[in-house]
PDB file of C-alpha atoms in Angstrom:
ATOM      1  CA  UNK A   1     139.039  14.497 152.614  1.00  0.00           C
ATOM      2  CA  UNK A   2     139.925  11.595 150.395  1.00  0.00           C
ATOM      3  CA  UNK A   3     141.266  12.411 146.928  1.00  0.00           C
ATOM      4  CA  UNK A   4     141.288   9.584 144.429  1.00  0.00           C
ATOM      5  CA  UNK A   5     143.217   9.345 141.203  1.00  0.00           C
ATOM      6  CA  UNK A   6     139.983   9.388 139.227  1.00  0.00           C
ATOM      7  CA  UNK A   7     138.957  12.665 140.873  1.00  0.00           C
ATOM      8  CA  UNK A   8     142.232  14.288 139.876  1.00  0.00           C
ATOM      9  CA  UNK A   9     141.776  13.091 136.320  1.00  0.00           C
ATOM     10  CA  UNK A  10     138.114  14.181 136.213  1.00  0.00           C
ATOM     11  CA  UNK A  11     138.893  17.644 137.558  1.00  0.00           C
ATOM     12  CA  UNK A  12     141.805  18.149 135.188  1.00  0.00           C
ATOM     13  CA  UNK A  13     139.720  16.937 132.258  1.00  0.00           C
ATOM     14  CA  UNK A  14     136.852  19.298 133.168  1.00  0.00           C
ATOM     15  CA  UNK A  15     139.151  22.288 133.487  1.00  0.00           C
ATOM     16  CA  UNK A  16     140.900  21.586 130.192  1.00  0.00           C
ATOM     17  CA  UNK A  17     137.563  21.013 128.426  1.00  0.00           C
ATOM     18  CA  UNK A  18     136.297  24.356 129.703  1.00  0.00           C
ATOM     19  CA  UNK A  19     139.517  26.039 128.612  1.00  0.00           C
ATOM     20  CA  UNK A  20     139.351  24.334 125.213  1.00  0.00           C
ATOM     21  CA  UNK A  21     135.742  25.484 124.786  1.00  0.00           C
ATOM     22  CA  UNK A  22     136.755  29.039 125.637  1.00  0.00           C
ATOM     23  CA  UNK A  23     139.570  28.957 123.098  1.00  0.00           C
ATOM     24  CA  UNK A  24     137.232  27.488 120.482  1.00  0.00           C
ATOM     25  CA  UNK A  25     134.660  30.209 121.140  1.00  0.00           C
ATOM     26  CA  UNK A  26     137.257  32.935 120.802  1.00  0.00           C
ATOM     27  CA  UNK A  27     138.473  31.402 117.543  1.00  0.00           C
ATOM     28  CA  UNK A  28     134.895  31.432 116.271  1.00  0.00           C
ATOM     29  CA  UNK A  29     134.588  35.093 117.251  1.00  0.00           C
ATOM     30  CA  UNK A  30     137.706  35.874 115.256  1.00  0.00           C
ATOM     31  CA  UNK A  31     136.365  33.898 112.276  1.00  0.00           C
ATOM     32  CA  UNK A  32     132.980  35.696 112.303  1.00  0.00           C
ATOM     33  CA  UNK A  33     134.184  39.068 113.533  1.00  0.00           C
ATOM     34  CA  UNK A  34     131.290  39.208 115.994  1.00  0.00           C
ATOM     35  CA  UNK A  35     131.347  39.820 119.729  1.00  0.00           C
ATOM     36  CA  UNK A  36     128.162  37.865 120.471  1.00  0.00           C
ATOM     37  CA  UNK A  37     127.790  34.477 118.806  1.00  0.00           C
ATOM     38  CA  UNK A  38     124.549  33.436 120.511  1.00  0.00           C
ATOM     39  CA  UNK A  39     121.896  35.530 122.291  1.00  0.00           C
ATOM     40  CA  UNK A  40     122.474  33.445 125.416  1.00  0.00           C
ATOM     41  CA  UNK A  41     126.083  34.664 125.560  1.00  0.00           C
ATOM     42  CA  UNK A  42     124.958  38.212 126.375  1.00  0.00           C
ATOM     43  CA  UNK A  43     121.159  38.674 126.222  1.00  0.00           C
ATOM     44  CA  UNK A  44     121.263  42.414 126.874  1.00  0.00           C
ATOM     45  CA  UNK A  45     123.831  43.117 124.168  1.00  0.00           C
ATOM     46  CA  UNK A  46     122.077  40.745 121.768  1.00  0.00           C
ATOM     47  CA  UNK A  47     118.827  42.672 122.282  1.00  0.00           C
ATOM     48  CA  UNK A  48     120.650  45.954 121.599  1.00  0.00           C
ATOM     49  CA  UNK A  49     122.155  44.531 118.389  1.00  0.00           C
ATOM     50  CA  UNK A  50     118.688  43.385 117.256  1.00  0.00           C
ATOM     51  CA  UNK A  51     117.162  46.816 117.880  1.00  0.00           C
ATOM     52  CA  UNK A  52     119.966  48.584 116.028  1.00  0.00           C
ATOM     53  CA  UNK A  53     119.771  46.137 113.103  1.00  0.00           C
ATOM     54  CA  UNK A  54     116.012  46.660 112.827  1.00  0.00           C
ATOM     55  CA  UNK A  55     116.429  50.440 112.895  1.00  0.00           C
ATOM     56  CA  UNK A  56     119.145  50.268 110.232  1.00  0.00           C
ATOM     57  CA  UNK A  57     116.961  48.070 108.011  1.00  0.00           C
ATOM     58  CA  UNK A  58     114.180  50.657 108.295  1.00  0.00           C
ATOM     59  CA  UNK A  59     116.562  53.302 106.975  1.00  0.00           C
ATOM     60  CA  UNK A  60     117.203  51.098 103.939  1.00  0.00           C
ATOM     61  CA  UNK A  61     113.435  50.945 103.334  1.00  0.00           C
ATOM     62  CA  UNK A  62     113.159  54.723 103.640  1.00  0.00           C
ATOM     63  CA  UNK A  63     116.052  55.135 101.204  1.00  0.00           C
ATOM     64  CA  UNK A  64     114.295  52.861  98.704  1.00  0.00           C
ATOM     65  CA  UNK A  65     111.098  54.903  99.136  1.00  0.00           C
ATOM     66  CA  UNK A  66     112.965  58.138  98.411  1.00  0.00           C
ATOM     67  CA  UNK A  67     114.436  56.575  95.260  1.00  0.00           C
ATOM     68  CA  UNK A  68     110.895  55.732  94.140  1.00  0.00           C
ATOM     69  CA  UNK A  69     109.739  59.269  94.927  1.00  0.00           C
ATOM     70  CA  UNK A  70     112.609  60.801  92.973  1.00  0.00           C
ATOM     71  CA  UNK A  71     111.878  58.576  89.987  1.00  0.00           C
ATOM     72  CA  UNK A  72     108.167  59.394  90.047  1.00  0.00           C
ATOM     73  CA  UNK A  73     108.684  63.129  90.609  1.00  0.00           C
ATOM     74  CA  UNK A  74     111.301  63.157  87.867  1.00  0.00           C
ATOM     75  CA  UNK A  75     108.695  61.844  85.423  1.00  0.00           C
ATOM     76  CA  UNK A  76     106.199  64.436  86.671  1.00  0.00           C
ATOM     77  CA  UNK A  77     108.702  67.277  86.345  1.00  0.00           C
ATOM     78  CA  UNK A  78     109.721  66.256  82.821  1.00  0.00           C
ATOM     79  CA  UNK A  79     106.099  66.173  81.683  1.00  0.00           C
ATOM     80  CA  UNK A  80     105.288  69.544  83.250  1.00  0.00           C
ATOM     81  CA  UNK A  81     108.388  71.236  81.842  1.00  0.00           C
ATOM     82  CA  UNK A  82     107.482  70.010  78.376  1.00  0.00           C
ATOM     83  CA  UNK A  83     103.870  71.113  78.939  1.00  0.00           C
ATOM     84  CA  UNK A  84     105.059  74.573  79.958  1.00  0.00           C
ATOM     85  CA  UNK A  85     106.966  74.924  76.683  1.00  0.00           C
ATOM     86  CA  UNK A  86     103.818  73.986  74.800  1.00  0.00           C
ATOM     87  CA  UNK A  87     101.747  76.478  76.799  1.00  0.00           C
ATOM     88  CA  UNK A  88     104.254  79.224  76.078  1.00  0.00           C
ATOM     89  CA  UNK A  89     103.810  78.554  72.382  1.00  0.00           C
ATOM     90  CA  UNK A  90     100.005  78.536  72.699  1.00  0.00           C
ATOM     91  CA  UNK A  91     100.178  81.864  74.512  1.00  0.00           C
ATOM     92  CA  UNK A  92     102.346  83.305  71.746  1.00  0.00           C
ATOM     93  CA  UNK A  93      99.732  82.198  69.241  1.00  0.00           C
ATOM     94  CA  UNK A  94      96.954  83.694  71.403  1.00  0.00           C
ATOM     95  CA  UNK A  95      98.765  87.044  71.465  1.00  0.00           C
ATOM     96  CA  UNK A  96      99.292  86.874  67.719  1.00  0.00           C
ATOM     97  CA  UNK A  97      95.715  85.879  66.928  1.00  0.00           C
ATOM     98  CA  UNK A  98      94.191  88.593  69.120  1.00  0.00           C
ATOM     99  CA  UNK A  99      95.673  91.387  66.965  1.00  0.00           C
ATOM    100  CA  UNK A 100      93.740  92.964  64.076  1.00  0.00           C
ATOM    101  CA  UNK A 101      96.587  92.315  61.644  1.00  0.00           C
ATOM    102  CA  UNK A 102      95.800  88.591  61.404  1.00  0.00           C
ATOM    103  CA  UNK A 103      93.294  87.615  58.751  1.00  0.00           C
ATOM    104  CA  UNK A 104      90.585  85.007  59.016  1.00  0.00           C
ATOM    105  CA  UNK A 105      92.672  82.571  56.951  1.00  0.00           C
ATOM    106  CA  UNK A 106      95.631  83.273  59.209  1.00  0.00           C
ATOM    107  CA  UNK A 107      93.583  82.361  62.251  1.00  0.00           C
ATOM    108  CA  UNK A 108      92.580  79.081  60.584  1.00  0.00           C
ATOM    109  CA  UNK A 109      96.260  78.223  60.225  1.00  0.00           C
ATOM    110  CA  UNK A 110      96.851  79.149  63.860  1.00  0.00           C
ATOM    111  CA  UNK A 111      93.882  76.982  64.858  1.00  0.00           C
ATOM    112  CA  UNK A 112      95.481  73.965  63.180  1.00  0.00           C
ATOM    113  CA  UNK A 113      98.684  74.491  65.164  1.00  0.00           C
ATOM    114  CA  UNK A 114      96.749  74.991  68.410  1.00  0.00           C
ATOM    115  CA  UNK A 115      94.925  71.694  67.807  1.00  0.00           C
ATOM    116  CA  UNK A 116      98.238  69.885  67.335  1.00  0.00           C
ATOM    117  CA  UNK A 117      99.654  71.504  70.467  1.00  0.00           C
ATOM    118  CA  UNK A 118      96.539  70.559  72.407  1.00  0.00           C
ATOM    119  CA  UNK A 119      97.012  66.900  71.410  1.00  0.00           C
ATOM    120  CA  UNK A 120     100.625  67.128  72.563  1.00  0.00           C
ATOM    121  CA  UNK A 121      99.447  68.436  75.937  1.00  0.00           C
ATOM    122  CA  UNK A 122      97.001  65.538  76.257  1.00  0.00           C
ATOM    123  CA  UNK A 123      99.845  63.101  75.612  1.00  0.00           C
ATOM    124  CA  UNK A 124     101.965  64.774  78.300  1.00  0.00           C
ATOM    125  CA  UNK A 125      99.071  64.800  80.773  1.00  0.00           C
ATOM    126  CA  UNK A 126      98.701  61.054  80.190  1.00  0.00           C
ATOM    127  CA  UNK A 127     102.411  60.365  80.816  1.00  0.00           C
ATOM    128  CA  UNK A 128     103.534  57.187  82.580  1.00  0.00           C
ATOM    129  CA  UNK A 129     106.491  56.480  84.867  1.00  0.00           C
ATOM    130  CA  UNK A 130     109.112  53.738  84.476  1.00  0.00           C
ATOM    131  CA  UNK A 131     106.653  51.218  85.946  1.00  0.00           C
ATOM    132  CA  UNK A 132     103.977  52.042  83.394  1.00  0.00           C
ATOM    133  CA  UNK A 133     101.777  53.801  85.963  1.00  0.00           C
ATOM    134  CA  UNK A 134     100.029  57.014  84.973  1.00  0.00           C
ATOM    135  CA  UNK A 135     101.692  59.992  86.635  1.00  0.00           C
ATOM    136  CA  UNK A 136      98.676  62.316  86.864  1.00  0.00           C
ATOM    137  CA  UNK A 137      95.777  60.002  87.776  1.00  0.00           C
ATOM    138  CA  UNK A 138      96.002  60.304  91.567  1.00  0.00           C
ATOM    139  CA  UNK A 139      95.987  56.880  93.210  1.00  0.00           C
ATOM    140  CA  UNK A 140      94.234  55.311  90.191  1.00  0.00           C
ATOM    141  CA  UNK A 141      97.579  54.654  88.532  1.00  0.00           C
ATOM    142  CA  UNK A 142      96.147  52.247  85.951  1.00  0.00           C
ATOM    143  CA  UNK A 143      93.392  54.630  84.822  1.00  0.00           C
ATOM    144  CA  UNK A 144      94.017  56.988  81.895  1.00  0.00           C
ATOM    145  CA  UNK A 145      93.981  60.453  83.536  1.00  0.00           C
ATOM    146  CA  UNK A 146      92.407  62.452  80.702  1.00  0.00           C
ATOM    147  CA  UNK A 147      90.041  60.985  78.141  1.00  0.00           C
ATOM    148  CA  UNK A 148      86.967  62.001  76.181  1.00  0.00           C
ATOM    149  CA  UNK A 149      83.501  61.449  77.608  1.00  0.00           C
ATOM    150  CA  UNK A 150      80.361  60.608  75.652  1.00  0.00           C
ATOM    151  CA  UNK A 151      80.017  64.256  74.616  1.00  0.00           C
ATOM    152  CA  UNK A 152      83.531  64.353  73.220  1.00  0.00           C
ATOM    153  CA  UNK A 153      84.834  66.612  76.009  1.00  0.00           C
ATOM    154  CA  UNK A 154      88.208  65.814  77.531  1.00  0.00           C
ATOM    155  CA  UNK A 155      87.661  65.191  81.254  1.00  0.00           C
ATOM    156  CA  UNK A 156      89.758  64.054  84.201  1.00  0.00           C
ATOM    157  CA  UNK A 157      89.192  60.375  85.069  1.00  0.00           C
ATOM    158  CA  UNK A 158      91.542  60.010  88.047  1.00  0.00           C
ATOM    159  CA  UNK A 159      90.894  60.741  91.728  1.00  0.00           C
ATOM    160  CA  UNK A 160      92.045  63.407  94.188  1.00  0.00           C
ATOM    161  CA  UNK A 161      94.148  61.138  96.380  1.00  0.00           C
ATOM    162  CA  UNK A 162      97.798  61.804  97.118  1.00  0.00           C
ATOM    163  CA  UNK A 163      99.828  58.703  97.884  1.00  0.00           C
ATOM    164  CA  UNK A 164     101.990  59.297 100.963  1.00  0.00           C
ATOM    165  CA  UNK A 165     105.224  57.357 101.428  1.00  0.00           C
ATOM    166  CA  UNK A 166     107.248  56.993 104.638  1.00  0.00           C
ATOM    167  CA  UNK A 167     110.690  58.596 104.351  1.00  0.00           C
ATOM    168  CA  UNK A 168     111.565  58.567 108.061  1.00  0.00           C
ATOM    169  CA  UNK A 169     110.078  57.453 111.367  1.00  0.00           C
ATOM    170  CA  UNK A 170     108.184  60.749 111.620  1.00  0.00           C
ATOM    171  CA  UNK A 171     107.795  61.996 108.025  1.00  0.00           C
ATOM    172  CA  UNK A 172     105.889  61.189 104.852  1.00  0.00           C
ATOM    173  CA  UNK A 173     106.150  62.675 101.359  1.00  0.00           C
ATOM    174  CA  UNK A 174     103.557  62.815  98.569  1.00  0.00           C
ATOM    175  CA  UNK A 175     104.426  60.516  95.684  1.00  0.00           C
ATOM    176  CA  UNK A 176     102.008  62.119  93.257  1.00  0.00           C
ATOM    177  CA  UNK A 177      99.777  65.057  92.428  1.00  0.00           C
ATOM    178  CA  UNK A 178      96.265  64.672  90.923  1.00  0.00           C
ATOM    179  CA  UNK A 179      96.040  65.653  87.257  1.00  0.00           C
ATOM    180  CA  UNK A 180      93.333  68.266  87.726  1.00  0.00           C
ATOM    181  CA  UNK A 181      95.709  70.069  90.094  1.00  0.00           C
ATOM    182  CA  UNK A 182      98.758  69.759  87.858  1.00  0.00           C
ATOM    183  CA  UNK A 183      96.627  70.895  84.888  1.00  0.00           C
ATOM    184  CA  UNK A 184      94.235  73.185  86.768  1.00  0.00           C
ATOM    185  CA  UNK A 185      91.032  74.840  85.630  1.00  0.00           C
ATOM    186  CA  UNK A 186      90.303  78.579  85.479  1.00  0.00           C
ATOM    187  CA  UNK A 187      87.343  80.648  86.604  1.00  0.00           C
ATOM    188  CA  UNK A 188      85.297  82.236  83.810  1.00  0.00           C
ATOM    189  CA  UNK A 189      82.643  84.864  84.320  1.00  0.00           C
ATOM    190  CA  UNK A 190      79.660  84.873  81.996  1.00  0.00           C
ATOM    191  CA  UNK A 191      76.975  87.514  82.550  1.00  0.00           C
ATOM    192  CA  UNK A 192      78.164  88.009  86.119  1.00  0.00           C
ATOM    193  CA  UNK A 193      78.083  84.292  86.861  1.00  0.00           C
ATOM    194  CA  UNK A 194      81.362  82.524  87.662  1.00  0.00           C
ATOM    195  CA  UNK A 195      81.996  79.007  86.471  1.00  0.00           C
ATOM    196  CA  UNK A 196      85.049  76.813  86.498  1.00  0.00           C
ATOM    197  CA  UNK A 197      86.389  75.745  83.111  1.00  0.00           C
ATOM    198  CA  UNK A 198      88.794  72.819  82.783  1.00  0.00           C
ATOM    199  CA  UNK A 199      92.323  73.144  81.430  1.00  0.00           C
ATOM    200  CA  UNK A 200      91.665  71.511  78.084  1.00  0.00           C
ATOM    201  CA  UNK A 201      88.252  73.166  77.669  1.00  0.00           C
ATOM    202  CA  UNK A 202      90.025  76.543  77.680  1.00  0.00           C
ATOM    203  CA  UNK A 203      92.302  75.415  74.849  1.00  0.00           C
ATOM    204  CA  UNK A 204      89.357  73.912  72.938  1.00  0.00           C
ATOM    205  CA  UNK A 205      87.434  77.187  73.284  1.00  0.00           C
ATOM    206  CA  UNK A 206      90.475  79.096  72.028  1.00  0.00           C
ATOM    207  CA  UNK A 207      90.698  76.809  69.002  1.00  0.00           C
ATOM    208  CA  UNK A 208      86.955  77.271  68.333  1.00  0.00           C
ATOM    209  CA  UNK A 209      87.308  81.070  68.564  1.00  0.00           C
ATOM    210  CA  UNK A 210      90.101  80.923  65.994  1.00  0.00           C
ATOM    211  CA  UNK A 211      88.021  78.855  63.608  1.00  0.00           C
ATOM    212  CA  UNK A 212      85.006  81.164  64.075  1.00  0.00           C
ATOM    213  CA  UNK A 213      87.184  84.280  63.793  1.00  0.00           C
ATOM    214  CA  UNK A 214      85.520  85.505  67.006  1.00  0.00           C
ATOM    215  CA  UNK A 215      87.597  88.526  68.044  1.00  0.00           C
ATOM    216  CA  UNK A 216      85.843  89.053  71.390  1.00  0.00           C
ATOM    217  CA  UNK A 217      86.306  85.420  72.366  1.00  0.00           C
ATOM    218  CA  UNK A 218      89.951  85.576  71.308  1.00  0.00           C
ATOM    219  CA  UNK A 219      90.564  88.368  73.801  1.00  0.00           C
ATOM    220  CA  UNK A 220      89.009  86.288  76.568  1.00  0.00           C
ATOM    221  CA  UNK A 221      90.996  83.234  75.470  1.00  0.00           C
ATOM    222  CA  UNK A 222      94.223  85.218  75.653  1.00  0.00           C
ATOM    223  CA  UNK A 223      93.555  86.040  79.322  1.00  0.00           C
ATOM    224  CA  UNK A 224      92.612  82.445  80.131  1.00  0.00           C
ATOM    225  CA  UNK A 225      95.594  80.952  78.274  1.00  0.00           C
ATOM    226  CA  UNK A 226      97.844  83.351  80.202  1.00  0.00           C
ATOM    227  CA  UNK A 227      96.299  82.045  83.432  1.00  0.00           C
ATOM    228  CA  UNK A 228      96.947  78.446  82.347  1.00  0.00           C
ATOM    229  CA  UNK A 229     100.564  79.284  81.571  1.00  0.00           C
ATOM    230  CA  UNK A 230     100.999  80.882  84.991  1.00  0.00           C
ATOM    231  CA  UNK A 231      99.334  77.906  86.697  1.00  0.00           C
ATOM    232  CA  UNK A 232     101.672  75.562  84.854  1.00  0.00           C
ATOM    233  CA  UNK A 233     104.644  77.463  86.294  1.00  0.00           C
ATOM    234  CA  UNK A 234     103.121  76.990  89.767  1.00  0.00           C
ATOM    235  CA  UNK A 235     102.759  73.234  89.144  1.00  0.00           C
ATOM    236  CA  UNK A 236     106.430  73.052  88.166  1.00  0.00           C
ATOM    237  CA  UNK A 237     107.384  74.950  91.316  1.00  0.00           C
ATOM    238  CA  UNK A 238     105.351  72.463  93.384  1.00  0.00           C
ATOM    239  CA  UNK A 239     107.109  69.386  91.992  1.00  0.00           C
ATOM    240  CA  UNK A 240     110.439  71.174  92.269  1.00  0.00           C
ATOM    241  CA  UNK A 241     109.868  71.841  95.958  1.00  0.00           C
ATOM    242  CA  UNK A 242     108.982  68.194  96.567  1.00  0.00           C
ATOM    243  CA  UNK A 243     112.150  67.094  94.787  1.00  0.00           C
ATOM    244  CA  UNK A 244     114.223  69.409  96.979  1.00  0.00           C
ATOM    245  CA  UNK A 245     112.539  68.048 100.099  1.00  0.00           C
ATOM    246  CA  UNK A 246     113.259  64.493  98.966  1.00  0.00           C
ATOM    247  CA  UNK A 247     116.907  65.386  98.339  1.00  0.00           C
ATOM    248  CA  UNK A 248     117.188  67.018 101.754  1.00  0.00           C
ATOM    249  CA  UNK A 249     115.555  64.019 103.397  1.00  0.00           C
ATOM    250  CA  UNK A 250     117.985  61.700 101.616  1.00  0.00           C
ATOM    251  CA  UNK A 251     120.930  63.670 103.039  1.00  0.00           C
ATOM    252  CA  UNK A 252     119.407  63.417 106.512  1.00  0.00           C
ATOM    253  CA  UNK A 253     118.790  59.705 105.995  1.00  0.00           C
ATOM    254  CA  UNK A 254     122.435  59.174 105.013  1.00  0.00           C
ATOM    255  CA  UNK A 255     123.557  60.745 108.285  1.00  0.00           C
ATOM    256  CA  UNK A 256     121.066  58.654 110.259  1.00  0.00           C
ATOM    257  CA  UNK A 257     122.259  55.453 108.591  1.00  0.00           C
ATOM    258  CA  UNK A 258     125.877  56.308 109.362  1.00  0.00           C
ATOM    259  CA  UNK A 259     124.997  56.871 113.029  1.00  0.00           C
ATOM    260  CA  UNK A 260     123.174  53.540 113.284  1.00  0.00           C
ATOM    261  CA  UNK A 261     126.000  51.734 111.468  1.00  0.00           C
ATOM    262  CA  UNK A 262     128.513  53.154 113.935  1.00  0.00           C
ATOM    263  CA  UNK A 263     126.403  52.139 116.940  1.00  0.00           C
ATOM    264  CA  UNK A 264     125.823  48.669 115.502  1.00  0.00           C
ATOM    265  CA  UNK A 265     129.509  48.224 114.760  1.00  0.00           C
ATOM    266  CA  UNK A 266     130.423  49.167 118.331  1.00  0.00           C
ATOM    267  CA  UNK A 267     127.886  46.710 119.724  1.00  0.00           C
ATOM    268  CA  UNK A 268     128.445  43.859 117.285  1.00  0.00           C
ATOM    269  CA  UNK A 269     131.912  43.917 115.713  1.00  0.00           C
ATOM    270  CA  UNK A 270     134.903  42.341 117.397  1.00  0.00           C
ATOM    271  CA  UNK A 271     138.008  44.271 118.443  1.00  0.00           C
ATOM    272  CA  UNK A 272     140.547  42.051 116.684  1.00  0.00           C
ATOM    273  CA  UNK A 273     143.636  43.372 118.478  1.00  0.00           C
ATOM    274  CA  UNK A 274     142.133  42.745 121.911  1.00  0.00           C
ATOM    275  CA  UNK A 275     140.623  39.414 120.873  1.00  0.00           C
ATOM    276  CA  UNK A 276     143.909  38.084 119.453  1.00  0.00           C
ATOM    277  CA  UNK A 277     145.759  39.074 122.630  1.00  0.00           C
ATOM    278  CA  UNK A 278     143.159  37.315 124.774  1.00  0.00           C
ATOM    279  CA  UNK A 279     143.199  34.240 122.538  1.00  0.00           C
ATOM    280  CA  UNK A 280     146.982  33.999 122.766  1.00  0.00           C
ATOM    281  CA  UNK A 281     146.751  34.195 126.549  1.00  0.00           C
ATOM    282  CA  UNK A 282     144.051  31.506 126.703  1.00  0.00           C
ATOM    283  CA  UNK A 283     146.011  29.193 124.394  1.00  0.00           C
ATOM    284  CA  UNK A 284     149.089  29.566 126.583  1.00  0.00           C
ATOM    285  CA  UNK A 285     146.967  28.744 129.661  1.00  0.00           C
ATOM    286  CA  UNK A 286     145.540  25.706 127.894  1.00  0.00           C
ATOM    287  CA  UNK A 287     148.961  24.466 126.842  1.00  0.00           C
ATOM    288  CA  UNK A 288     150.287  24.981 130.385  1.00  0.00           C
ATOM    289  CA  UNK A 289     147.365  23.017 131.795  1.00  0.00           C
ATOM    290  CA  UNK A 290     147.869  20.217 129.275  1.00  0.00           C
ATOM    291  CA  UNK A 291     151.588  20.062 130.120  1.00  0.00           C
ATOM    292  CA  UNK A 292     150.864  19.927 133.835  1.00  0.00           C
ATOM    293  CA  UNK A 293     148.233  17.246 133.347  1.00  0.00           C
ATOM    294  CA  UNK A 294     150.625  15.154 131.264  1.00  0.00           C
ATOM    295  CA  UNK A 295     153.122  15.163 134.113  1.00  0.00           C
ATOM    296  CA  UNK A 296     150.518  14.564 136.820  1.00  0.00           C
ATOM    297  CA  UNK A 297     148.934  11.703 134.892  1.00  0.00           C
ATOM    298  CA  UNK A 298     152.210   9.787 135.107  1.00  0.00           C
ATOM    299  CA  UNK A 299     152.079   9.855 138.894  1.00  0.00           C
ATOM    300  CA  UNK A 300     149.930   7.987 141.404  1.00  0.00           C
ATOM    301  CA  UNK A 301     148.709   8.852 144.871  1.00  0.00           C
ATOM    302  CA  UNK A 302     151.586   6.807 146.292  1.00  0.00           C
ATOM    303  CA  UNK A 303     153.974   9.307 144.751  1.00  0.00           C
ATOM    304  CA  UNK A 304     152.187  12.131 146.586  1.00  0.00           C
ATOM    305  CA  UNK A 305     152.235  10.135 149.876  1.00  0.00           C
ATOM    306  CA  UNK A 306     155.999   9.725 149.625  1.00  0.00           C
TER     307      UNK A 306
END
């Protein structure tokens, strides 16, 4: 086989170019801290890194959703806790007004306070969150939950929908609770016939009984107000349980994120100690090749023939 000078030069140049490219790639890896610079370098590992990155990004979305849930439920809990305090006061007034020791004028004074407390409850039932959305209107977050109809009765204007938010790949949590559930109605029996009376209608009837000095109606109002107070405690328990679930889910999400971050780091991040050792070795090989080529390039085929 004939070997020409140009072939020796071409082969040496190709080998040194390949070695130089390898050194350059390893230097880039050290600069970026990544094992895989291009998908073509290692398609299987690149696909794994993409899957892990996507999964980790989903956890960030779930974490953001839980933050939104906590903010919304915090507004709901604050409103209900304040409403419970108001209901406790209304119940105290109902107990006081139902006794025979209170005069008609005294009941008029109580009626004025009940009216003020009722307006405070309406304000709480129409609470908004930090985004300005109504807390107790179901999914109709821009609709005032409780407002007066043409007859002057306070009625619920929202819907019954619960907005579900993804908090994991397999789980959703309710972001809200409809207002007519948070401020529930009671069942009233009249002449053996049961009918459902709304939350605020009960308070309005209590106020009317005070103004009319209707002792029999006051006794009925006391029982109904007690039911409302108990129902309010149940509503608070409901939002409290959802807050605990959200907190528990956030703890689980933190562990999941840490697991994905570890897996992604193992697949993506460069082992600097090993990489530096390999780079040093490759640089030494390159320098040795360049030194050998420098010496060979000064010779000709006649030198080899001799």
